[in-house]
Coordinates of C-alpha atoms and ligand atoms in Angstrom, one line a residue:
M1 CA -0.3 -56.5 -11.9
N2 CA -3.0 -54.5 -10.2
L3 CA -6.3 -56.2 -9.8
A4 CA -7.7 -53.7 -7.3
V5 CA -11.2 -52.3 -7.9
Q6 CA -12.8 -49.2 -6.3
L7 CA -16.5 -50.1 -6.2
A8 CA -17.7 -46.8 -4.6
P9 CA -15.6 -44.0 -6.1
A10 CA -18.1 -41.3 -5.1
H11 CA -18.4 -42.5 -1.5
P12 CA -16.3 -40.7 1.2
R13 CA -14.8 -44.0 2.5
G14 CA -15.1 -46.0 -0.8
L15 CA -15.2 -49.7 -1.1
L16 CA -11.8 -51.0 -2.2
L17 CA -11.5 -54.6 -3.3
Q18 CA -8.1 -56.3 -3.8
N19 CA -9.5 -58.0 -6.8
P20 CA -12.8 -58.2 -8.7
V21 CA -13.9 -61.7 -7.6
M22 CA -16.9 -61.6 -5.2
T23 CA -19.3 -64.2 -3.9
A24 CA -23.0 -64.1 -5.0
S25 CA -25.4 -63.7 -2.1
G26 CA -27.1 -66.9 -1.0
T27 CA -24.4 -69.2 -2.4
F28 CA -21.6 -68.7 0.1
G29 CA -23.5 -68.5 3.4
Y30 CA -21.7 -66.1 5.8
G31 CA -18.3 -66.8 4.5
T32 CA -17.4 -69.3 7.2
E33 CA -19.1 -72.4 5.6
Y34 CA -16.6 -72.7 2.7
A35 CA -13.5 -72.2 4.9
G36 CA -12.2 -75.8 4.2
F37 CA -12.4 -75.3 0.4
V38 CA -11.5 -71.7 -0.3
D39 CA -8.9 -69.3 1.2
T40 CA -11.6 -66.7 1.7
Q41 CA -9.1 -64.0 2.4
R42 CA -7.9 -64.1 -1.2
L43 CA -11.3 -63.0 -2.5
G44 CA -12.3 -59.4 -3.6
A45 CA -15.3 -59.4 -1.3
I46 CA -17.8 -61.7 0.3
V47 CA -21.5 -61.0 0.0
C48 CA -23.5 -62.8 2.6
K49 CA -26.9 -64.5 2.5
G50 CA -29.9 -62.2 2.1
T51 CA -30.7 -60.8 5.5
T52 CA -34.1 -59.6 6.8
L53 CA -35.1 -57.8 10.0
K54 CA -36.5 -61.0 11.6
P55 CA -35.1 -64.6 11.1
R56 CA -36.9 -66.5 8.3
E57 CA -37.5 -70.2 7.9
G58 CA -37.8 -69.9 4.1
N59 CA -40.1 -71.7 1.7
P60 CA -41.5 -75.3 1.9
Q61 CA -39.3 -78.1 0.4
P62 CA -38.3 -78.9 -2.3
R63 CA -36.4 -75.7 -2.8
V64 CA -34.0 -76.5 -5.6
K65 CA -34.3 -78.3 -8.9
E66 CA -31.5 -78.7 -11.4
T67 CA -32.3 -77.8 -15.0
P68 CA -30.2 -78.2 -18.2
A69 CA -27.2 -75.8 -17.6
G70 CA -28.9 -74.2 -14.6
L71 CA -30.5 -74.4 -11.2
L72 CA -34.0 -73.3 -10.1
N73 CA -34.1 -72.2 -6.4
A74 CA -36.9 -71.1 -4.1
I75 CA -35.1 -70.8 -0.8
G76 CA -37.3 -68.0 0.2
L77 CA -34.7 -65.9 2.1
Q78 CA -34.1 -68.4 4.9
N79 CA -31.7 -66.5 7.2
I80 CA -30.8 -65.8 10.8
G81 CA -32.0 -62.2 10.9
V82 CA -30.1 -59.0 11.2
E83 CA -29.7 -59.0 15.0
A84 CA -28.1 -62.5 15.1
L85 CA -25.9 -61.5 12.1
I86 CA -24.6 -58.4 14.1
Q87 CA -24.1 -60.5 17.3
E88 CA -22.7 -63.7 15.8
K89 CA -21.2 -63.1 12.4
A90 CA -19.9 -59.5 12.2
P91 CA -17.4 -59.9 15.1
L92 CA -15.7 -62.6 13.1
W93 CA -15.8 -60.6 9.9
A94 CA -14.1 -57.7 11.8
S95 CA -11.0 -59.8 12.1
W96 CA -10.9 -60.6 8.4
Q97 CA -9.0 -58.7 5.7
V98 CA -11.6 -59.4 3.0
P99 CA -14.5 -56.9 3.1
V100 CA -17.9 -58.4 3.8
I101 CA -21.0 -56.9 2.2
V102 CA -24.4 -57.6 3.8
N103 CA -27.2 -58.4 1.3
I104 CA -30.5 -57.1 2.7
A105 CA -34.1 -57.7 1.8
G106 CA -37.3 -56.2 3.1
E107 CA -41.1 -56.2 2.7
S108 CA -41.4 -52.4 2.8
V109 CA -39.2 -49.3 2.3
D110 CA -39.2 -49.0 6.0
D111 CA -37.7 -52.5 6.4
Y112 CA -34.9 -51.7 4.1
A113 CA -34.2 -48.4 5.9
K114 CA -34.2 -50.1 9.3
L115 CA -31.8 -52.8 8.1
A116 CA -29.5 -50.2 6.7
S117 CA -29.5 -48.2 9.9
K118 CA -28.9 -51.3 12.1
L119 CA -25.9 -52.2 10.0
D120 CA -24.4 -48.7 10.0
G121 CA -21.2 -48.5 12.0
V122 CA -21.1 -52.3 12.7
A123 CA -17.5 -53.4 12.7
G124 CA -16.9 -56.1 10.1
V125 CA -19.6 -54.8 7.7
S126 CA -18.0 -52.9 4.7
G127 CA -21.0 -52.3 2.6
I128 CA -24.7 -53.1 1.8
E129 CA -26.1 -54.9 -1.2
V130 CA -29.8 -54.1 -1.5
N131 CA -31.8 -57.0 -3.0
I132 CA -34.8 -55.5 -4.8
G133 CA -35.3 -58.6 -7.0
C134 CA -35.9 -61.8 -5.0
P135 CA -38.4 -63.8 -7.1
N136 CA -39.1 -66.4 -4.3
V137 CA -40.8 -64.4 -1.6
K138 CA -44.5 -63.3 -1.4
A139 CA -44.1 -59.9 0.1
G140 CA -41.6 -57.2 -1.1
G141 CA -38.7 -58.5 -3.1
M142 CA -39.3 -58.0 -6.7
E143 CA -42.0 -55.4 -6.3
F144 CA -39.4 -52.8 -5.7
G145 CA -37.1 -53.9 -8.5
K146 CA -39.7 -53.8 -11.2
D147 CA -40.7 -50.2 -10.9
P148 CA -38.1 -47.3 -11.4
K149 CA -39.9 -45.1 -8.9
A150 CA -40.1 -47.8 -6.2
A151 CA -36.4 -48.8 -6.9
A152 CA -35.3 -45.2 -6.4
T153 CA -37.4 -44.8 -3.2
V154 CA -35.7 -47.8 -1.6
T155 CA -32.3 -46.6 -2.7
K156 CA -32.8 -43.2 -1.3
A157 CA -34.2 -44.6 2.0
V158 CA -31.2 -46.9 2.4
K159 CA -28.7 -44.2 1.5
A160 CA -30.2 -41.9 4.0
A161 CA -30.1 -44.5 6.8
T162 CA -26.5 -45.6 6.5
S163 CA -23.0 -44.2 5.9
L164 CA -21.9 -47.5 4.3
P165 CA -21.4 -47.8 0.5
V166 CA -24.6 -49.1 -1.1
I167 CA -24.8 -51.5 -4.1
V168 CA -28.3 -52.0 -5.5
K169 CA -28.9 -55.5 -6.9
L170 CA -31.3 -55.5 -9.9
T171 CA -33.7 -58.1 -11.1
P172 CA -33.7 -59.2 -14.8
N173 CA -37.5 -59.8 -14.6
V174 CA -38.3 -56.4 -16.1
T175 CA -38.9 -55.0 -19.6
D176 CA -36.1 -52.5 -19.4
I177 CA -33.3 -53.0 -16.8
V178 CA -31.5 -49.8 -18.0
E179 CA -34.5 -47.7 -16.8
I180 CA -34.2 -49.3 -13.3
A181 CA -30.4 -48.9 -13.3
L182 CA -30.6 -45.2 -14.2
A183 CA -33.3 -44.7 -11.5
V184 CA -31.2 -46.2 -8.7
S185 CA -28.1 -44.5 -9.9
E186 CA -29.8 -41.1 -9.8
A187 CA -31.2 -42.0 -6.4
G188 CA -27.6 -42.2 -5.1
A189 CA -26.6 -45.9 -5.4
D190 CA -22.8 -46.2 -5.2
A191 CA -22.8 -49.2 -7.6
V192 CA -25.3 -51.6 -9.2
C193 CA -25.2 -55.4 -9.3
L194 CA -26.9 -57.3 -12.0
I195 CA -28.5 -59.8 -12.3
N196 CA -30.5 -61.7 -9.8
T197 CA -32.2 -64.9 -10.9
L198 CA -34.8 -65.2 -13.7
R199 CA -38.2 -66.4 -12.7
G200 CA -39.0 -70.0 -13.9
M201 CA -40.6 -73.3 -13.0
A202 CA -40.4 -77.1 -13.5
I203 CA -43.1 -79.7 -13.3
D204 CA -42.6 -83.3 -12.0
T205 CA -44.6 -85.4 -14.5
D206 CA -44.8 -88.4 -12.0
T207 CA -46.6 -86.4 -9.3
R208 CA -48.2 -84.0 -11.9
K209 CA -47.2 -81.2 -9.6
P210 CA -44.7 -78.3 -9.7
S211 CA -41.2 -79.5 -8.7
L212 CA -40.7 -76.7 -6.3
G213 CA -42.7 -76.2 -3.1
N214 CA -43.0 -72.6 -4.0
I215 CA -44.2 -73.4 -7.5
C216 CA -41.9 -70.8 -9.1
G217 CA -38.2 -70.3 -8.5
G218 CA -35.2 -68.3 -9.7
L219 CA -33.1 -69.7 -12.5
S220 CA -29.3 -69.3 -12.2
G221 CA -26.2 -70.8 -13.6
P222 CA -24.7 -71.0 -17.1
A223 CA -28.2 -71.0 -18.7
I224 CA -28.6 -67.3 -17.8
K225 CA -25.1 -66.0 -18.7
P226 CA -25.8 -64.5 -22.1
I227 CA -28.8 -62.7 -20.8
A228 CA -26.9 -61.3 -17.8
L229 CA -23.9 -60.3 -20.0
Y230 CA -26.1 -58.4 -22.4
M231 CA -27.8 -56.6 -19.6
V232 CA -24.5 -55.6 -18.1
Y233 CA -23.4 -54.4 -21.6
E234 CA -26.5 -52.3 -22.0
V235 CA -26.4 -50.8 -18.5
A236 CA -22.7 -50.0 -18.8
G237 CA -23.5 -47.8 -21.8
Q238 CA -25.9 -45.7 -19.7
V239 CA -24.8 -45.5 -16.0
K240 CA -21.6 -43.9 -14.7
I241 CA -21.4 -45.8 -11.4
P242 CA -19.5 -49.2 -11.2
I243 CA -21.3 -52.3 -12.2
V244 CA -21.0 -55.7 -10.5
G245 CA -21.7 -58.4 -13.1
C246 CA -23.4 -61.6 -12.0
G247 CA -25.2 -64.5 -13.7
G248 CA -23.8 -67.9 -14.8
I249 CA -20.1 -67.1 -14.3
S250 CA -18.3 -70.4 -14.0
S251 CA -14.8 -69.6 -15.4
A252 CA -12.3 -66.9 -15.8
E253 CA -13.3 -66.6 -19.4
D254 CA -16.9 -65.9 -18.3
A255 CA -15.7 -63.3 -15.8
L256 CA -13.5 -61.6 -18.4
E257 CA -16.5 -61.3 -20.8
F258 CA -18.5 -59.5 -18.0
I259 CA -15.5 -57.2 -17.3
M260 CA -15.1 -56.5 -21.0
A261 CA -18.8 -55.7 -21.2
G262 CA -18.3 -53.0 -18.6
A263 CA -18.4 -54.7 -15.2
S264 CA -15.8 -53.5 -12.6
A265 CA -16.3 -56.6 -10.5
I266 CA -18.1 -59.9 -10.8
E267 CA -19.9 -62.3 -8.5
V268 CA -19.8 -66.1 -8.7
G269 CA -22.8 -68.1 -7.4
T270 CA -24.2 -71.4 -8.7
A271 CA -20.8 -72.5 -10.2
Q272 CA -19.6 -73.1 -6.7
F273 CA -22.1 -75.9 -6.2
V274 CA -20.4 -77.8 -9.1
N275 CA -16.9 -76.7 -8.3
P276 CA -16.2 -75.5 -4.7
R277 CA -13.0 -73.9 -6.0
A278 CA -14.7 -71.9 -8.7
L279 CA -14.0 -68.5 -7.1
L280 CA -10.3 -69.1 -6.9
D281 CA -10.2 -70.7 -10.4
V282 CA -11.8 -67.5 -11.7
L283 CA -9.4 -65.3 -9.9
E284 CA -6.3 -67.3 -11.0
G285 CA -7.6 -67.4 -14.6
I286 CA -8.0 -63.6 -14.6
E287 CA -4.4 -63.2 -13.3
R288 CA -3.1 -65.6 -16.0
F289 CA -5.0 -63.7 -18.7
M290 CA -3.6 -60.4 -17.6
Q291 CA -0.1 -61.8 -17.4
K292 CA -0.3 -63.4 -20.9
E293 CA -1.8 -60.3 -22.4
G294 CA 0.5 -57.9 -20.7
V295 CA -2.3 -56.1 -18.9
N296 CA -1.0 -54.3 -15.8
E297 CA -4.2 -52.8 -14.5
L298 CA -7.6 -54.4 -14.5
S299 CA -9.1 -51.1 -15.4
E300 CA -7.4 -51.4 -18.9
I301 CA -9.9 -54.1 -19.8
I302 CA -13.0 -52.9 -18.1
G303 CA -15.5 -52.2 -20.9
A304 CA -12.9 -53.2 -23.6
A305 CA -15.7 -54.7 -25.7
R306 CA -17.4 -51.4 -25.8
H307 CA -14.7 -49.3 -27.5
Ligands
FMN401 C1 -29.4 -71.0 -3.7 C2 -29.4 -69.6 -4.1 C3 -29.8 -68.6 -3.1 C4 -29.8 -67.2 -3.4 N1 -30.1 -66.3 -2.5 C5 -30.0 -65.0 -2.8 C6 -30.2 -64.0 -1.7 O1 -30.4 -64.3 -0.6 N2 -30.1 -62.7 -2.1 C7 -29.8 -62.3 -3.4 O2 -29.7 -61.1 -3.7 N3 -29.6 -63.2 -4.4 C8 -29.7 -64.5 -4.1 N4 -29.4 -65.5 -5.1 C9 -29.1 -65.0 -6.4 C10 -27.5 -65.0 -6.6 O3 -26.9 -64.2 -5.8 C11 -27.2 -64.6 -8.1 O4 -27.7 -63.3 -8.3 C12 -27.8 -65.5 -9.1 O5 -27.8 -66.9 -8.7 C13 -27.1 -65.5 -10.5 O6 -25.7 -65.8 -10.4 P1 -25.2 -67.3 -10.6 O7 -25.7 -67.8 -12.0 O8 -23.7 -67.2 -10.6 O9 -25.7 -68.2 -9.5 C14 -29.4 -66.8 -4.8 C15 -29.1 -67.8 -5.7 C16 -29.1 -69.1 -5.4 C17 -28.7 -70.1 -6.5

């Protein structure tokens, strides 16, 4: 069976994954934290925590709140900053077989370009995932993901600043995600990832105050799966570049739905907080499905639900 996926077919170096199972940014740290639970080298790719030019402390507590079938988070991009990432994390990644993709976030187009240029040529970094849809930060973030022109401008700036393959991660907090996907694809993105979290909130009736320090947060987990799946299905009908599906994937069945909707690869996030082995359960379940159904190449089932 061949589970390999080429996520950047138009890129000179490409971004070849041994299988389609990736980690969702912000739920797997820098790939080292889960070492005791998951054989990380079996994964398709690791996407690290959102990285900014300067280290960030993140938002005031509380930052997470469980909801029925989901999780609200407002971490606010707490991270060590790109310089520390390059000094402390990348050298370790360089010795790994699994490709590591760095998720970046900026407050301006220039920030995104600077981040991309700093990461260019760093051993251990195989690609960039551009977050243009963080709902939990005051400056930047979702601003770029909501407008097709701004999304295209960020994409072009990042592509011009790096020779690494570039995945642009889209926000679902828009009227028409297809329009944004088309804009970033035309601007040169090698792949798109969808979706980031949906904006939401919760109120603590004892304190009569919002449950999250940031008031609003991003909803993830099984609650958002049907929304994410439909967005992947819609976008897959319009763009030619590979799609990474993300949002509420907890099982191989979920992952297969995204693949059949048109995703070439998938990311697992919140499910890991419930089941630290979720990534490998998803991978092994996909393998079992392919074996049972006599599917030799993953590509045979990508977009199967569309034909
Ligand atoms: C605690 C937490 C932190 C996150 N941090 C980031 C981040 O730094 N950058 C980013 O692009 N997405 C971030 N996300 C969004 C996830 O990568 C993913 O798009 C979203 O959670 C939907 O997938 P899921 O339902 O499998 O979790 C975060 C999500 C959670 C739950």
